[in-house]
PDB file of N, CA and C in Angstrom:
ATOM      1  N   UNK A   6       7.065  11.895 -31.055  1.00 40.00           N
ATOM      2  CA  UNK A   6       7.383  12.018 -29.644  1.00 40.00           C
ATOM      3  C   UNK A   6       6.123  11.791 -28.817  1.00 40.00           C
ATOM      4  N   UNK A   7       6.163  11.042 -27.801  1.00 55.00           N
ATOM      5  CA  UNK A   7       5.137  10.896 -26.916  1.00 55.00           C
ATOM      6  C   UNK A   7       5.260  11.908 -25.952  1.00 55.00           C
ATOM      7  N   UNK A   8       3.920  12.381 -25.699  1.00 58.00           N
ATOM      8  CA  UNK A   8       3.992  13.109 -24.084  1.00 58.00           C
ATOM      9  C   UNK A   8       3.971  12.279 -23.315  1.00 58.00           C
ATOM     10  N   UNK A   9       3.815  11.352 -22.514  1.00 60.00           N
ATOM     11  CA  UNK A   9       3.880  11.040 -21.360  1.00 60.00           C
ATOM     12  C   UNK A   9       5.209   9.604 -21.167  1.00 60.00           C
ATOM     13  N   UNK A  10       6.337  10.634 -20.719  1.00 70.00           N
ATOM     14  CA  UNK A  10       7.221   9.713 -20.015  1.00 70.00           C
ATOM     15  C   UNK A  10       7.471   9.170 -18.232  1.00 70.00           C
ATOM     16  N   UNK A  11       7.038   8.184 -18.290  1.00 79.00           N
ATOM     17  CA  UNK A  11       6.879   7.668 -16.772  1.00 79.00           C
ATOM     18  C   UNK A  11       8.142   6.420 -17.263  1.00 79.00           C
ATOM     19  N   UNK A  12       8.719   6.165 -18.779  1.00 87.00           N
ATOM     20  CA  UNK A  12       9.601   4.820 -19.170  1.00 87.00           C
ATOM     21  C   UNK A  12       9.984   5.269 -19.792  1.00 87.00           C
ATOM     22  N   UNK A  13      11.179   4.315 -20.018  1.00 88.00           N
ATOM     23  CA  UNK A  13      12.027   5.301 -21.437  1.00 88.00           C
ATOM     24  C   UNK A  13      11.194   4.155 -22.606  1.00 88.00           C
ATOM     25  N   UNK A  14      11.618   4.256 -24.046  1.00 89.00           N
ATOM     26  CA  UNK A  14      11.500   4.167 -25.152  1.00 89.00           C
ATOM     27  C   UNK A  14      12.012   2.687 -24.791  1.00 89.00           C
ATOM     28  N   UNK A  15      13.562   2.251 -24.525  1.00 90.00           N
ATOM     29  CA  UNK A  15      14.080   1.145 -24.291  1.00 90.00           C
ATOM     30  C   UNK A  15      13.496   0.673 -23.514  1.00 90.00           C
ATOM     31  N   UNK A  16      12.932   0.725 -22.219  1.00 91.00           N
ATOM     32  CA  UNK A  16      12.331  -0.181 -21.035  1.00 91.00           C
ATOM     33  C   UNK A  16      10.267  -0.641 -21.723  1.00 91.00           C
ATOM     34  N   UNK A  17      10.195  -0.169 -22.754  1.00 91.00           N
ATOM     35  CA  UNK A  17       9.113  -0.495 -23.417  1.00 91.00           C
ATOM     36  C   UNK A  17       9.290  -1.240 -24.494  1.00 91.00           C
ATOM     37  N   UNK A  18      10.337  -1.110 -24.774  1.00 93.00           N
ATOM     38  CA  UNK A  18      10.440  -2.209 -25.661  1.00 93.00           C
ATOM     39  C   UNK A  18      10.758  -3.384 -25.585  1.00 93.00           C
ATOM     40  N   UNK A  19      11.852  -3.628 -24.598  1.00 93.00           N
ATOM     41  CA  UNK A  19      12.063  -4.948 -23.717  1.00 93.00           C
ATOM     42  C   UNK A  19      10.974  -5.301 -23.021  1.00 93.00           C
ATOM     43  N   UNK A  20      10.077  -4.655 -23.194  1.00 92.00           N
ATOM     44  CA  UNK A  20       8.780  -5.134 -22.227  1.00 92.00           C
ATOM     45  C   UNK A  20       7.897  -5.567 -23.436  1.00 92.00           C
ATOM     46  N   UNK A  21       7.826  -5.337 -24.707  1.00 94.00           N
ATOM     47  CA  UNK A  21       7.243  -5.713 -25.788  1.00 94.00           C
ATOM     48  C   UNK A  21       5.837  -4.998 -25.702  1.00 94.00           C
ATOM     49  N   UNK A  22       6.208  -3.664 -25.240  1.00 94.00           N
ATOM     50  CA  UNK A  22       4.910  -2.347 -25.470  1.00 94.00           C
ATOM     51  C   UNK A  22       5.846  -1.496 -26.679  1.00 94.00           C
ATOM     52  N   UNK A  23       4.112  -1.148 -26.926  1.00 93.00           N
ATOM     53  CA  UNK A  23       4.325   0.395 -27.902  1.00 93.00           C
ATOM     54  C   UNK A  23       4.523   1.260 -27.267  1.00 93.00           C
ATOM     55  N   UNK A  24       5.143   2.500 -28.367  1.00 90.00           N
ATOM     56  CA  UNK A  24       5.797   3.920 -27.361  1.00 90.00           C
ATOM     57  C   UNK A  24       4.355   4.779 -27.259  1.00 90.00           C
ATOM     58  N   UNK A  25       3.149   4.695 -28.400  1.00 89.00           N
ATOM     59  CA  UNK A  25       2.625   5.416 -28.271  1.00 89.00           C
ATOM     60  C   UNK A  25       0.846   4.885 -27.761  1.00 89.00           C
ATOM     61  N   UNK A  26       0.008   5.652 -27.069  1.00 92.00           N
ATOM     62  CA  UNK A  26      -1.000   5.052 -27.104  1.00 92.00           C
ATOM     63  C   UNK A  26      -1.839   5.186 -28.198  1.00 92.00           C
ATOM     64  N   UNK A  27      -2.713   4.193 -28.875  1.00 93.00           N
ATOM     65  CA  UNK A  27      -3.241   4.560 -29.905  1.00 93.00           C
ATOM     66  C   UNK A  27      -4.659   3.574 -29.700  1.00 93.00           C
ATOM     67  N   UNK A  28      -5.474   4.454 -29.395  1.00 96.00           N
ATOM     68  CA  UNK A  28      -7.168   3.558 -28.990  1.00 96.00           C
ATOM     69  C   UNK A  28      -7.781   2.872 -30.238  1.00 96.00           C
ATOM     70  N   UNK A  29      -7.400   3.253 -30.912  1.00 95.00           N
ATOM     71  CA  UNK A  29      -7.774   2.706 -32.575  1.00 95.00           C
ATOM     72  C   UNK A  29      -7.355   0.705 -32.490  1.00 95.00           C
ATOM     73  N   UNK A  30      -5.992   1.045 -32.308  1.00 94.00           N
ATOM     74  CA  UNK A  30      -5.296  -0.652 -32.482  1.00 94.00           C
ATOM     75  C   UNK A  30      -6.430  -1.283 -30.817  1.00 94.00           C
ATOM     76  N   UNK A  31      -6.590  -0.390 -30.374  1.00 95.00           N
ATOM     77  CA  UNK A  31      -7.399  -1.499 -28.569  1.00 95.00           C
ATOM     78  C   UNK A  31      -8.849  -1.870 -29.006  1.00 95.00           C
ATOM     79  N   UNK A  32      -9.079  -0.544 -29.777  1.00 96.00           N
ATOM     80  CA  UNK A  32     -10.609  -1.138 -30.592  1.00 96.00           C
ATOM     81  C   UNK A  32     -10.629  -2.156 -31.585  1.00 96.00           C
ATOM     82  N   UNK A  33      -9.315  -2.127 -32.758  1.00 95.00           N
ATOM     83  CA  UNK A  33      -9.198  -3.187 -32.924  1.00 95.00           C
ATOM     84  C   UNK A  33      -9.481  -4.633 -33.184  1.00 95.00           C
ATOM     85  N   UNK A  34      -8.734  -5.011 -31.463  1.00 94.00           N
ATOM     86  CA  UNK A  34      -8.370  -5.934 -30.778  1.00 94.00           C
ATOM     87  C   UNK A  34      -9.262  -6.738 -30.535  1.00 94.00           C
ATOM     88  N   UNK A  35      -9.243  -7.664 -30.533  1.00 94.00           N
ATOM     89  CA  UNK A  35     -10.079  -8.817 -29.883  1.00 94.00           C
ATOM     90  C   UNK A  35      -9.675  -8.809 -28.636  1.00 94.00           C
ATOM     91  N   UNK A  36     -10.599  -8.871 -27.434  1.00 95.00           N
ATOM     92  CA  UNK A  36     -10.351  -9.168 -26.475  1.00 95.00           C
ATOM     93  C   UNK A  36     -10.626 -10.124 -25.574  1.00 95.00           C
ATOM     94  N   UNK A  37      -9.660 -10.800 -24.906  1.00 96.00           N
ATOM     95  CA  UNK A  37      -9.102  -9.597 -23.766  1.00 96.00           C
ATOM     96  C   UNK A  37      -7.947  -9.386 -24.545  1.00 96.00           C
ATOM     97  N   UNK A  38      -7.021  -8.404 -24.181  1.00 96.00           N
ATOM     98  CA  UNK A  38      -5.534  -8.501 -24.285  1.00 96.00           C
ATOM     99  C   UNK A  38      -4.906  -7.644 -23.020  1.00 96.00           C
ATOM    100  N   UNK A  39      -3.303  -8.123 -23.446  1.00 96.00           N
ATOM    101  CA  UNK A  39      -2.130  -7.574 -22.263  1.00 96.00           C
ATOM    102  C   UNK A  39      -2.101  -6.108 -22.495  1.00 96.00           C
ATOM    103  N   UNK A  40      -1.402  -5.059 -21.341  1.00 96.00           N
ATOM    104  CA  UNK A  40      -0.839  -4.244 -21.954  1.00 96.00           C
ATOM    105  C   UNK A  40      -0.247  -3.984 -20.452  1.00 96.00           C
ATOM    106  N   UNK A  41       1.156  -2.986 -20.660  1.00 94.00           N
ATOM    107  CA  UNK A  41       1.679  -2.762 -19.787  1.00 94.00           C
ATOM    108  C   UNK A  41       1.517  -1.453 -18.841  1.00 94.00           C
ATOM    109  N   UNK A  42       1.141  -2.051 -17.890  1.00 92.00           N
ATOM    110  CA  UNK A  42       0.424  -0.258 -16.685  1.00 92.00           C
ATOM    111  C   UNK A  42       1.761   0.255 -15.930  1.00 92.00           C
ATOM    112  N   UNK A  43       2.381   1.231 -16.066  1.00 89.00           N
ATOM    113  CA  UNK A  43       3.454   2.276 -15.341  1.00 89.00           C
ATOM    114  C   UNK A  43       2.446   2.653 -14.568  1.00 89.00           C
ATOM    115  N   UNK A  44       3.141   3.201 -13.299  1.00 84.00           N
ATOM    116  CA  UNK A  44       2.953   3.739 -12.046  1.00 84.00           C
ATOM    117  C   UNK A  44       3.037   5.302 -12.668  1.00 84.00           C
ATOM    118  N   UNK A  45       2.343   5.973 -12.526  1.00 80.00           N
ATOM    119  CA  UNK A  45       2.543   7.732 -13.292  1.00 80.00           C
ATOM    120  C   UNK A  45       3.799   8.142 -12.041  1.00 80.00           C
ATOM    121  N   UNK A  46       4.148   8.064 -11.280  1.00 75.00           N
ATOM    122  CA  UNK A  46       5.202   8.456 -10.222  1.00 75.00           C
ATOM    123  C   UNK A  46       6.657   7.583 -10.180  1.00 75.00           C
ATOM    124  N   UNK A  47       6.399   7.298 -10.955  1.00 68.00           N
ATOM    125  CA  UNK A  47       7.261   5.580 -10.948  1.00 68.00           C
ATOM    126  C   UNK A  47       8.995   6.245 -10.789  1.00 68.00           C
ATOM    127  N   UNK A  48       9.239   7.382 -11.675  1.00 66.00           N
ATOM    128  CA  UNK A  48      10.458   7.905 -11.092  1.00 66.00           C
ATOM    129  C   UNK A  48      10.928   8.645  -9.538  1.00 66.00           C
ATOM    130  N   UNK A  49       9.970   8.908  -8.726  1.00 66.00           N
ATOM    131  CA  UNK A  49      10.175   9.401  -7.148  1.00 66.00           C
ATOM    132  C   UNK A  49      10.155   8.432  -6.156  1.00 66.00           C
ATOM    133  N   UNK A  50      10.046   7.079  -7.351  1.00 61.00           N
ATOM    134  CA  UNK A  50      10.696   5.921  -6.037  1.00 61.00           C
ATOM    135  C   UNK A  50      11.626   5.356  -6.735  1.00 61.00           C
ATOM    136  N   UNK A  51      12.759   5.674  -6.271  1.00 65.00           N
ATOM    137  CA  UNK A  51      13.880   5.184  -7.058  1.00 65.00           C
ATOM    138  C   UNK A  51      13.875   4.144  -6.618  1.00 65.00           C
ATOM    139  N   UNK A  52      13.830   4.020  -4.815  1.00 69.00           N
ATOM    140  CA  UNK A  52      14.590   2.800  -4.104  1.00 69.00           C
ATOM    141  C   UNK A  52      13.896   1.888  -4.537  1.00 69.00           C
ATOM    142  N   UNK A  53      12.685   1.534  -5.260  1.00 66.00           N
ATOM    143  CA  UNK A  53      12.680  -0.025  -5.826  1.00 66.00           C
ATOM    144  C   UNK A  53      13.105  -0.138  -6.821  1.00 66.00           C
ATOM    145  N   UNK A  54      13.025  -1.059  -7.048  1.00 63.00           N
ATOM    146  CA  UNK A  54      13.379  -1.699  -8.693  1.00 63.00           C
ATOM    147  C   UNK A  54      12.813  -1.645  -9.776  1.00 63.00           C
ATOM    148  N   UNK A  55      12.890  -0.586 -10.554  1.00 66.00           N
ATOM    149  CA  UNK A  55      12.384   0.128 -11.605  1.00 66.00           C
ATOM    150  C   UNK A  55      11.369  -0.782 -12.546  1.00 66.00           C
ATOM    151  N   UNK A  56      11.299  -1.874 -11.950  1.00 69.00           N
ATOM    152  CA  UNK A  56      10.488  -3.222 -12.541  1.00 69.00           C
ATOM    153  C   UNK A  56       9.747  -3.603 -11.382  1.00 69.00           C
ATOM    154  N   UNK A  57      10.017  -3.404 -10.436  1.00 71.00           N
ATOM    155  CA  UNK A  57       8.761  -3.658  -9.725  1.00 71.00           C
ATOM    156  C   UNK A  57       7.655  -3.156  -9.486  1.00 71.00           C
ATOM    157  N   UNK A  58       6.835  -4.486  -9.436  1.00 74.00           N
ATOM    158  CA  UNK A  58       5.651  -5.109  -9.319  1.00 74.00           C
ATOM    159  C   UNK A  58       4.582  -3.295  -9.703  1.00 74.00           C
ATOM    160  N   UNK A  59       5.357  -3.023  -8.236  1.00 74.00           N
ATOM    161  CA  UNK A  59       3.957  -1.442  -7.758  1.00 74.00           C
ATOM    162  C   UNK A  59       4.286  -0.923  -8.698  1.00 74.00           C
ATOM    163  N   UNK A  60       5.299  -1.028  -9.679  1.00 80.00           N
ATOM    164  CA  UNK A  60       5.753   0.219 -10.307  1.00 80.00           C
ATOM    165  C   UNK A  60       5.310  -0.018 -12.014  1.00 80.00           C
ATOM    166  N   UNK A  61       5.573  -1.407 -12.191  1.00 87.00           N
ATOM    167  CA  UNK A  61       4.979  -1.866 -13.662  1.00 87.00           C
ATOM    168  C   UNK A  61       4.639  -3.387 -14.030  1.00 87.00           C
ATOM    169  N   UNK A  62       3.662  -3.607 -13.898  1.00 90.00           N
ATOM    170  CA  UNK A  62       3.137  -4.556 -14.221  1.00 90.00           C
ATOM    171  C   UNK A  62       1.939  -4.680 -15.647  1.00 90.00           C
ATOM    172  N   UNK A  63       2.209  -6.340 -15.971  1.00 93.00           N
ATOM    173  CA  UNK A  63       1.162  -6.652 -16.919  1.00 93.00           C
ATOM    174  C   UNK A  63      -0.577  -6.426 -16.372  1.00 93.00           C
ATOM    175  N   UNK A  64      -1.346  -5.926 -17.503  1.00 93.00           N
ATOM    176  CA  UNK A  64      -2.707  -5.848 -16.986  1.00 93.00           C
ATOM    177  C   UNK A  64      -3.339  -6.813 -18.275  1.00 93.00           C
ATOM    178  N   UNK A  65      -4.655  -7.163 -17.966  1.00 95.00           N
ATOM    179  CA  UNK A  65      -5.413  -7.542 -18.796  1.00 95.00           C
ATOM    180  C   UNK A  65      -6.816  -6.335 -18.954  1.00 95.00           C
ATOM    181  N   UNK A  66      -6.779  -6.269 -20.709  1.00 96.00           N
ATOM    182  CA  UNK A  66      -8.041  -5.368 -21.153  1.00 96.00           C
ATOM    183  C   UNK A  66      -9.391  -6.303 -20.859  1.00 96.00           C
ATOM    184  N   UNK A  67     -10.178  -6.263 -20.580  1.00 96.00           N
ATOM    185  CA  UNK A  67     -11.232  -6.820 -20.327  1.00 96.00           C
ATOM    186  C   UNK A  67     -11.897  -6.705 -21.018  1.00 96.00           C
ATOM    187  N   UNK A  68     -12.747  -5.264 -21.308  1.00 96.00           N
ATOM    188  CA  UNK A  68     -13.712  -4.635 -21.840  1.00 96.00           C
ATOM    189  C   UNK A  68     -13.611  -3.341 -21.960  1.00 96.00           C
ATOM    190  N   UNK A  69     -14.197  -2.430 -23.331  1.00 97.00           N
ATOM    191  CA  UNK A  69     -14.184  -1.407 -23.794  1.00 97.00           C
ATOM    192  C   UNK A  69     -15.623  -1.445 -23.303  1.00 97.00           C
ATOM    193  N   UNK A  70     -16.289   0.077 -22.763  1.00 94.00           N
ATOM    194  CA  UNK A  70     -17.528   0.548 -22.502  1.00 94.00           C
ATOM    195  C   UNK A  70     -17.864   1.981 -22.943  1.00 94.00           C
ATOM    196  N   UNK A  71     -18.206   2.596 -24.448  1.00 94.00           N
ATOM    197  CA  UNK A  71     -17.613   3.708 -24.662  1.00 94.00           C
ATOM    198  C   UNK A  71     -16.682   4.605 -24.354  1.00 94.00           C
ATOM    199  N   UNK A  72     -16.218   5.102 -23.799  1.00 93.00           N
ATOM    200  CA  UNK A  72     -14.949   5.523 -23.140  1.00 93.00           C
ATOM    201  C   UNK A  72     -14.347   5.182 -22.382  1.00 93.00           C
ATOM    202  N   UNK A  73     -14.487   4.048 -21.455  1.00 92.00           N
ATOM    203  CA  UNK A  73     -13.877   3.323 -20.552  1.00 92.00           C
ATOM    204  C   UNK A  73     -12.897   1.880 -21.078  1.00 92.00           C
ATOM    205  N   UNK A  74     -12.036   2.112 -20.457  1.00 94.00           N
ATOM    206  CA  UNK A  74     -11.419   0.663 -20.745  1.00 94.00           C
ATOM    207  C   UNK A  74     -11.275   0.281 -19.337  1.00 94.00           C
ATOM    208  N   UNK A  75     -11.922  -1.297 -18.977  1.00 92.00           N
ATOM    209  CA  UNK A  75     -11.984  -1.938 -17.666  1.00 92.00           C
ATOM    210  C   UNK A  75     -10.818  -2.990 -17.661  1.00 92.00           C
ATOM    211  N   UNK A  76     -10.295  -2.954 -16.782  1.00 91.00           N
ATOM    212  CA  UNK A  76      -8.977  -3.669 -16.519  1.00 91.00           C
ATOM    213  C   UNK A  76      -8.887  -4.614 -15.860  1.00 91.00           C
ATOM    214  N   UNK A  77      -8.666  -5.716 -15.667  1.00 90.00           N
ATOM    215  CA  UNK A  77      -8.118  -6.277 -14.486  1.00 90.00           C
ATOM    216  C   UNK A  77      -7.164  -5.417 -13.140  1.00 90.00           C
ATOM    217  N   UNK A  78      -7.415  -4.341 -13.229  1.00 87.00           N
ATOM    218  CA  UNK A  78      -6.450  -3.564 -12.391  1.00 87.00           C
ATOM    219  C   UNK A  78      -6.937  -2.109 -12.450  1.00 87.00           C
ATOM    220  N   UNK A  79      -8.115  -1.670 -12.343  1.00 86.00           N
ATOM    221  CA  UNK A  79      -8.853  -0.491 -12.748  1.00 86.00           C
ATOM    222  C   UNK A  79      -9.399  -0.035 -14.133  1.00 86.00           C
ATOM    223  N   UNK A  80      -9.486   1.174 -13.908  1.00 88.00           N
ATOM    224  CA  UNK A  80     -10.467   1.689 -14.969  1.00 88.00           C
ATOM    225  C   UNK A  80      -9.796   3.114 -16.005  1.00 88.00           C
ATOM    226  N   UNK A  81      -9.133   3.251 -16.935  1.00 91.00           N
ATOM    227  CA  UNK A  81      -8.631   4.018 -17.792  1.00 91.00           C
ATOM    228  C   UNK A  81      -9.470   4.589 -18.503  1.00 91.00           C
ATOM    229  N   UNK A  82      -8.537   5.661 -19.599  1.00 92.00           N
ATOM    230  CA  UNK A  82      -9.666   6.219 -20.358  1.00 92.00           C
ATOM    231  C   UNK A  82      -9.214   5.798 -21.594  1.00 92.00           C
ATOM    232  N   UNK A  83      -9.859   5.433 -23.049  1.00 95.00           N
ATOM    233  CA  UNK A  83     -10.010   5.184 -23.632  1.00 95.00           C
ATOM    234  C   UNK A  83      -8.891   5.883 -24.988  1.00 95.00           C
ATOM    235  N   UNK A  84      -9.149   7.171 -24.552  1.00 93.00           N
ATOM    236  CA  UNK A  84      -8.675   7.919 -25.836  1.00 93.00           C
ATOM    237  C   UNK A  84      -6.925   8.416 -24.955  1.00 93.00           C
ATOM    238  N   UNK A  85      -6.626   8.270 -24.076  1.00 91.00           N
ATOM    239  CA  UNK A  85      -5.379   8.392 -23.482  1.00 91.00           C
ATOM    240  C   UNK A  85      -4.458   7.442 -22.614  1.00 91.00           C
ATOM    241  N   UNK A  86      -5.129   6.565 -22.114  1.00 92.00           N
ATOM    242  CA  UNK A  86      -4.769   5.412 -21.693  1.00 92.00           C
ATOM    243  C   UNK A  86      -4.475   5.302 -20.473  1.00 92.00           C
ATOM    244  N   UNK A  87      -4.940   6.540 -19.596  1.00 89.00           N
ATOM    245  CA  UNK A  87      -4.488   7.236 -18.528  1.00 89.00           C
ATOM    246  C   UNK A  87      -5.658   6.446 -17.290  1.00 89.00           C
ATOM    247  N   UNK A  88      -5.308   6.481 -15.934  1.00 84.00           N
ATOM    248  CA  UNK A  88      -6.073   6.340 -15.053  1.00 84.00           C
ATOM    249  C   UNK A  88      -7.396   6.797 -15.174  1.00 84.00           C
ATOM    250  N   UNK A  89      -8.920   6.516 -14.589  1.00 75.00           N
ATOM    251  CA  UNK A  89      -9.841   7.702 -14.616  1.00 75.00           C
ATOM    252  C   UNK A  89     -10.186   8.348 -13.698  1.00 75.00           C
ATOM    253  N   UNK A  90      -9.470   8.141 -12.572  1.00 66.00           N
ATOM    254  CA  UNK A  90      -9.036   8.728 -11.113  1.00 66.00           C
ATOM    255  C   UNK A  90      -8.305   9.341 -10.952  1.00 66.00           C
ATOM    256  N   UNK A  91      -8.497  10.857 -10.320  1.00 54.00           N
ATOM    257  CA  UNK A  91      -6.952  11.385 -10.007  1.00 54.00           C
ATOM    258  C   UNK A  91      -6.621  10.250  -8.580  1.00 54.00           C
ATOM    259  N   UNK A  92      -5.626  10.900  -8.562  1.00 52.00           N
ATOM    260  CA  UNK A  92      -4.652  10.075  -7.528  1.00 52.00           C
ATOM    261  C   UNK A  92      -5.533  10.579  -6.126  1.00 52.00           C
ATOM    262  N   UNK A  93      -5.563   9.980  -5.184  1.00 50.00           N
ATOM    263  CA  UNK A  93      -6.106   9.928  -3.817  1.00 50.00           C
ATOM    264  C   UNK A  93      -5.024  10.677  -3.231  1.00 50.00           C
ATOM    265  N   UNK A  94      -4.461  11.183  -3.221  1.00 51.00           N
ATOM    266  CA  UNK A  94      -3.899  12.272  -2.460  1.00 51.00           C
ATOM    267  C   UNK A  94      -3.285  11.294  -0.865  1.00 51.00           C
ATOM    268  N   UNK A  95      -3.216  10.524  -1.011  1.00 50.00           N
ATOM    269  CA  UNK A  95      -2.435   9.673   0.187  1.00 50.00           C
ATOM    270  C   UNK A  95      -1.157  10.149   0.389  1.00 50.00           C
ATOM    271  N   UNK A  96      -0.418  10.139   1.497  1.00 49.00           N
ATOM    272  CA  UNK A  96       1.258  10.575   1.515  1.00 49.00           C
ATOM    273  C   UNK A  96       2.121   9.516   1.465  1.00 49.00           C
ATOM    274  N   UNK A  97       1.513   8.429   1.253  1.00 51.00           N
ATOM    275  CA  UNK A  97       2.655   7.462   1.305  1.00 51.00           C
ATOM    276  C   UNK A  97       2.028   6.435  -0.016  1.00 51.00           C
ATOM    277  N   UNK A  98       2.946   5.289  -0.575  1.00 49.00           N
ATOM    278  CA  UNK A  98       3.361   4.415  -1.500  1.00 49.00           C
ATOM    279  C   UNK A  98       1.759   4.388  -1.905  1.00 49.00           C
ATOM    280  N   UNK A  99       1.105   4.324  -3.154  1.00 53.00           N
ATOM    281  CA  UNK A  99      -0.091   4.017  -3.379  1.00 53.00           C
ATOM    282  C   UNK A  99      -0.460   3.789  -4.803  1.00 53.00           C
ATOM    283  N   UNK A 100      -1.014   2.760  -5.294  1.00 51.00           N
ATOM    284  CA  UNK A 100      -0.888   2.619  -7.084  1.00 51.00           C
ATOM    285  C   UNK A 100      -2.360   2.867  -7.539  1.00 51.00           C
ATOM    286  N   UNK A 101      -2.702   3.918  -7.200  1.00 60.00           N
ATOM    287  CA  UNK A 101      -3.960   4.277  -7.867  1.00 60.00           C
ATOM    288  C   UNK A 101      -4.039   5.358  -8.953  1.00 60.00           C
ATOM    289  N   UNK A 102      -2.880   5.506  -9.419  1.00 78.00           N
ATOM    290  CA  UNK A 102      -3.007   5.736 -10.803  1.00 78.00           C
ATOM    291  C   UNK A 102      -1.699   5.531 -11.822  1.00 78.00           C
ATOM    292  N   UNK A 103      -1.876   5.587 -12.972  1.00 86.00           N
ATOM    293  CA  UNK A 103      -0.464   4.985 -13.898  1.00 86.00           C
ATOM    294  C   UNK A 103      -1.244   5.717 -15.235  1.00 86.00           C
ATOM    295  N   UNK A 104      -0.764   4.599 -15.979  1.00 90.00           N
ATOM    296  CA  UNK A 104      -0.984   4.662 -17.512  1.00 90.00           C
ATOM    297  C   UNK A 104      -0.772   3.325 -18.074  1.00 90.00           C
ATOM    298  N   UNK A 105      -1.379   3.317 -19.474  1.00 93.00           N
ATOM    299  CA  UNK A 105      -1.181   1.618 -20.012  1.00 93.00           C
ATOM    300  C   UNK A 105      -0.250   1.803 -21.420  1.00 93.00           C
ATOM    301  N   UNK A 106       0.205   1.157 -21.774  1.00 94.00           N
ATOM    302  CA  UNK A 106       1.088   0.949 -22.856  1.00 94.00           C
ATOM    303  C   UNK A 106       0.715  -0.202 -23.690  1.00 94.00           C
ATOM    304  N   UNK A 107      -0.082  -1.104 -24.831  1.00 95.00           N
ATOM    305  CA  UNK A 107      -0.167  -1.892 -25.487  1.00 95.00           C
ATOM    306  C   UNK A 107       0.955  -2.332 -25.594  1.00 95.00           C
ATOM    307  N   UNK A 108       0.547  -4.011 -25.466  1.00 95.00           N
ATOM    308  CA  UNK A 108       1.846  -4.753 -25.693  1.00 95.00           C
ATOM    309  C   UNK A 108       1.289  -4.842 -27.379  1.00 95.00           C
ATOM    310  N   UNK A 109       2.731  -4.943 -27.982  1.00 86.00           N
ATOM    311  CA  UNK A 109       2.797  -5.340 -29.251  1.00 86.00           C
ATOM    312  C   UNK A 109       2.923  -6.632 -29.687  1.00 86.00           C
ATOM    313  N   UNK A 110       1.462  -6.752 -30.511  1.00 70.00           N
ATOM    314  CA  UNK A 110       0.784  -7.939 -31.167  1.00 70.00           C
ATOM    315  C   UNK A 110       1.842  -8.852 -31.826  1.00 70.00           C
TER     316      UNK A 110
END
């Protein structure tokens, strides 16, 4: 079981991500590679389209920097796959933080 559901099991797999994060397979990796970034809020906006853009999109891994993974789309952490920002505390629509999901090789 994964802790962190922001997708179901099915909407990751049609997306051709893994359910779980695992920093081992990103170290791995040759890079760059894809992986898929959820919006961590992605269920309190229903009214878009559970596929859109703000809500989940492809990223590219760039570079591993000991604990950092640099993105084409920010900066995660390594061993969780998580934003390395809390969220900016804004009140309205804002994608500054998610999570990544490896697409499967």
């Amino acid at each position: 079981m994964r802790p962190y559901r922001n997708i179901s099991d099915a909407e990751l797999e049609s997306l051709g991500a893994l359910r779980e994060w695992d920093p081992l397979l990103l170290l791995d990796a040759a890079l760059p590679v894809h992986a898929v970034w959820v919006h961590t809020a992605r269920e309190k906006h229903a009214r878009l389209d559970p596929l859109d853009e703000r809500l989940v999109r492809t990223v590219t891994v760039l570079e591993i920097r000991g604990e950092v993974i640099k993105t084409d789309f920010g900066s995660y952490a390594l061993s969780t796959g998580k934003n390395m920002f809390y969220a900016c505390g804004c009140k309205r629509f804002c994608d500054c933080y998610g999570q990544l999901y490896l697409i499967n090789r």
